[in-house]
mmCIF file of C-alpha atoms in Angstrom:
data_model
loop_
_atom_site.group_PDB
_atom_site.id
_atom_site.type_symbol
_atom_site.label_atom_id
_atom_site.label_comp_id
_atom_site.label_asym_id
_atom_site.label_seq_id
_atom_site.Cartn_x
_atom_site.Cartn_y
_atom_site.Cartn_z
ATOM 1 C CA MET D 1 -2.471 -13.749 30.998
ATOM 2 C CA ASP D 2 -2.518 -17.609 31.726
ATOM 3 C CA GLU D 3 -2.917 -18.455 28.066
ATOM 4 C CA LEU D 4 0.414 -16.534 27.516
ATOM 5 C CA LEU D 5 2.079 -18.597 30.101
ATOM 6 C CA ASN D 6 0.586 -21.683 29.396
ATOM 7 C CA ASN D 7 0.831 -21.370 25.340
ATOM 8 C CA PRO D 8 4.230 -20.554 24.011
ATOM 9 C CA ASP D 9 2.815 -20.717 20.396
ATOM 10 C CA PHE D 10 0.228 -18.154 21.398
ATOM 11 C CA ALA D 11 2.644 -15.959 23.432
ATOM 12 C CA ILE D 12 5.176 -15.978 20.359
ATOM 13 C CA LYS D 13 2.072 -14.887 18.179
ATOM 14 C CA VAL D 14 1.248 -12.195 20.547
ATOM 15 C CA PHE D 15 4.647 -10.667 20.883
ATOM 16 C CA GLN D 16 5.216 -11.092 16.941
ATOM 17 C CA GLN D 17 2.042 -8.982 16.420
ATOM 18 C CA LEU D 18 3.604 -6.380 19.088
ATOM 19 C CA LYS D 19 6.992 -6.265 17.305
ATOM 20 C CA GLU D 20 5.099 -5.695 13.999
ATOM 21 C CA GLU D 21 3.027 -2.938 15.135
ATOM 22 C CA ARG D 22 5.858 -1.090 16.779
ATOM 23 C CA GLU D 23 8.077 -1.362 13.402
ATOM 24 C CA ALA D 24 5.061 0.120 11.599
ATOM 25 C CA LYS D 25 4.471 2.833 14.282
ATOM 26 C CA VAL D 26 8.513 3.595 13.455
ATOM 27 C CA ARG D 27 7.932 3.459 10.072
ATOM 28 C CA LEU D 28 4.729 5.969 10.050
ATOM 29 C CA GLN D 29 6.792 8.594 12.258
ATOM 30 C CA GLN D 30 9.695 8.300 9.661
ATOM 31 C CA GLN D 31 7.151 9.060 6.836
ATOM 32 C CA ILE D 32 5.812 11.768 8.765
ATOM 33 C CA GLU D 33 9.324 13.436 9.246
ATOM 34 C CA GLN D 34 10.137 12.953 5.542
ATOM 35 C CA ASP D 35 6.629 14.388 4.432
ATOM 36 C CA LYS D 36 6.812 17.476 6.747
ATOM 37 C CA PRO D 37 8.674 19.782 4.391
ATOM 38 C CA TYR D 38 5.960 19.178 1.731
ATOM 39 C CA THR D 39 3.017 19.340 4.024
ATOM 40 C CA ASN D 40 4.300 22.606 5.411
ATOM 41 C CA PHE D 41 5.065 23.952 1.806
ATOM 42 C CA GLY D 42 1.463 22.839 0.786
ATOM 43 C CA LYS D 43 -0.027 24.628 3.862
ATOM 44 C CA ALA D 44 1.959 27.877 2.970
ATOM 45 C CA ILE D 45 0.782 27.735 -0.613
ATOM 46 C CA ALA D 46 -3.089 27.214 0.100
ATOM 47 C CA ASN D 47 -2.930 30.178 2.612
ATOM 48 C CA THR D 48 -1.119 32.534 0.268
ATOM 49 C CA ASP D 49 -3.227 35.567 -0.910
ATOM 50 C CA ASP D 50 -1.166 35.959 -4.221
ATOM 51 C CA GLY D 51 -2.433 34.299 -7.279
ATOM 52 C CA ILE D 52 -0.013 33.408 -10.406
ATOM 53 C CA LEU D 53 -0.278 33.434 -13.776
ATOM 54 C CA ILE D 54 -1.761 30.306 -15.617
ATOM 55 C CA GLY D 55 1.552 29.870 -17.820
ATOM 56 C CA ASP D 56 3.735 30.062 -14.529
ATOM 57 C CA PHE D 57 1.427 27.451 -12.902
ATOM 58 C CA ALA D 58 1.798 25.079 -16.209
ATOM 59 C CA LYS D 59 5.747 25.557 -15.657
ATOM 60 C CA LEU D 60 5.333 24.316 -11.826
ATOM 61 C CA LEU D 61 3.190 21.448 -12.979
ATOM 62 C CA LYS D 62 6.089 20.265 -14.952
ATOM 63 C CA ASN D 63 7.923 19.709 -11.540
ATOM 64 C CA SER D 64 4.897 17.323 -10.477
ATOM 65 C CA GLY D 65 5.452 15.339 -13.800
ATOM 66 C CA ILE D 66 2.445 17.178 -15.706
ATOM 67 C CA VAL D 67 3.683 18.439 -18.990
ATOM 68 C CA ILE D 68 0.751 20.295 -20.076
ATOM 69 C CA GLY D 69 1.882 23.840 -21.173
ATOM 70 C CA GLN D 70 0.225 27.014 -21.157
ATOM 71 C CA ASN D 71 -2.150 26.754 -24.228
ATOM 72 C CA ARG D 72 -3.270 22.882 -23.147
ATOM 73 C CA LEU D 73 -3.887 23.955 -19.527
ATOM 74 C CA PHE D 74 -6.314 26.961 -20.764
ATOM 75 C CA ASP D 75 -8.008 24.392 -22.996
ATOM 76 C CA TRP D 76 -8.245 21.980 -20.286
ATOM 77 C CA LEU D 77 -9.564 24.711 -17.818
ATOM 78 C CA ARG D 78 -12.079 25.777 -20.367
ATOM 79 C CA ASP D 79 -13.164 22.288 -21.400
ATOM 80 C CA ASN D 80 -13.738 21.396 -17.986
ATOM 81 C CA GLY D 81 -15.927 24.318 -16.987
ATOM 82 C CA TYR D 82 -13.556 26.285 -14.773
ATOM 83 C CA LEU D 83 -13.055 29.199 -17.251
ATOM 84 C CA ILE D 84 -15.332 30.904 -19.758
ATOM 85 C CA LYS D 85 -15.212 29.336 -23.144
ATOM 86 C CA ASP D 86 -15.982 32.174 -25.424
ATOM 87 C CA GLY D 87 -17.221 35.715 -25.752
ATOM 88 C CA ARG D 88 -15.951 39.124 -24.260
ATOM 89 C CA ARG D 89 -15.321 37.287 -21.097
ATOM 90 C CA ARG D 90 -13.200 34.357 -22.425
ATOM 91 C CA ASN D 91 -10.793 32.808 -19.754
ATOM 92 C CA ALA D 92 -12.599 34.719 -16.866
ATOM 93 C CA PRO D 93 -13.033 32.278 -14.174
ATOM 94 C CA MET D 94 -16.608 31.056 -13.552
ATOM 95 C CA GLN D 95 -18.040 32.679 -10.373
ATOM 96 C CA ARG D 96 -18.347 29.332 -8.355
ATOM 97 C CA TYR D 97 -14.680 28.585 -8.644
ATOM 98 C CA LEU D 98 -13.884 32.300 -7.500
ATOM 99 C CA GLU D 99 -15.920 31.931 -4.610
ATOM 100 C CA MET D 100 -14.182 28.834 -3.931
ATOM 101 C CA GLY D 101 -10.883 30.493 -3.839
ATOM 102 C CA LEU D 102 -9.391 28.832 -6.748
ATOM 103 C CA PHE D 103 -8.828 31.630 -8.922
ATOM 104 C CA GLN D 104 -8.274 35.756 -8.490
ATOM 105 C CA VAL D 105 -8.994 38.187 -11.371
ATOM 106 C CA LYS D 106 -6.701 40.850 -12.198
ATOM 107 C CA GLU D 107 -8.320 43.729 -14.255
ATOM 108 C CA THR D 108 -6.293 45.994 -16.507
ATOM 109 C CA SER D 109 -7.580 49.059 -18.138
ATOM 110 C CA ILE D 110 -6.106 49.734 -21.523
ATOM 111 C CA HIS D 111 -6.997 53.208 -23.154
ATOM 112 C CA GLY D 112 -7.450 52.893 -26.587
ATOM 113 C CA PRO D 113 -8.177 55.929 -29.308
ATOM 114 C CA ASN D 114 -11.731 55.191 -29.454
ATOM 115 C CA GLU D 115 -12.876 53.366 -26.242
ATOM 116 C CA ASP D 116 -11.501 52.052 -23.033
ATOM 117 C CA ILE D 117 -10.873 48.171 -22.792
ATOM 118 C CA ILE D 118 -10.764 46.382 -19.618
ATOM 119 C CA ARG D 119 -8.535 43.256 -19.696
ATOM 120 C CA ILE D 120 -9.237 40.209 -17.519
ATOM 121 C CA THR D 121 -6.490 37.905 -16.393
ATOM 122 C CA PRO D 122 -7.285 34.930 -14.364
ATOM 123 C CA LEU D 123 -4.645 34.039 -11.606
ATOM 124 C CA ILE D 124 -4.635 30.779 -9.678
ATOM 125 C CA THR D 125 -4.556 31.022 -6.198
ATOM 126 C CA GLY D 126 -2.479 28.870 -3.929
ATOM 127 C CA LYS D 127 -5.531 26.749 -2.890
ATOM 128 C CA GLY D 128 -6.345 26.364 -6.934
ATOM 129 C CA GLN D 129 -2.699 25.272 -7.415
ATOM 130 C CA LEU D 130 -3.168 22.319 -4.883
ATOM 131 C CA TYR D 131 -6.673 21.630 -6.307
ATOM 132 C CA PHE D 132 -5.709 21.578 -9.907
ATOM 133 C CA THR D 133 -2.400 19.767 -9.257
ATOM 134 C CA GLU D 134 -4.569 17.159 -7.647
ATOM 135 C CA LYS D 135 -7.165 16.787 -10.251
ATOM 136 C CA LEU D 136 -4.443 16.730 -13.118
ATOM 137 C CA LYS D 137 -2.447 13.939 -11.408
ATOM 138 C CA LYS D 138 -5.706 11.828 -10.902
ATOM 139 C CA GLN D 139 -6.256 12.450 -14.651
ATOM 140 C CA TYR D 140 -2.782 11.682 -15.740
ATOM 141 C CA GLY D 141 -2.560 8.718 -13.587
ATOM 142 C CA LEU D 142 0.254 10.001 -11.369
ATOM 143 C CA ARG D 143 0.553 9.260 -7.599
ATOM 144 C CA VAL D 144 -1.635 11.493 -5.594
#
């Protein structure tokens, strides 16, 4: 306390730092308020139980600046090990990513003349949408 009173340069420095810290706090509060709709939206998506088709997700990615399209997104998911690459279960999610909650599977039974076929359609959950958006943003060098 004595140094503040006896050394005006030190007092000015301390008060300048206090002013800068208060201004930084105000800027952070403003950023929090500005980001609040996005964080609430992200929380809502992450906690939803409904999945969306991969083609629909590709359209949503375009809003984030990632222009990949449905076919290239399927390729990317297969090439990076999220979906099975070939065989009868092609494009089915790998088990560990189902367990992580990134995908859901919709099964449709198709009754043919000789046999019944079960068609598997992968759906990306809300949690998966956030996960893959962040992964793709990093890969494309976009702000995360």
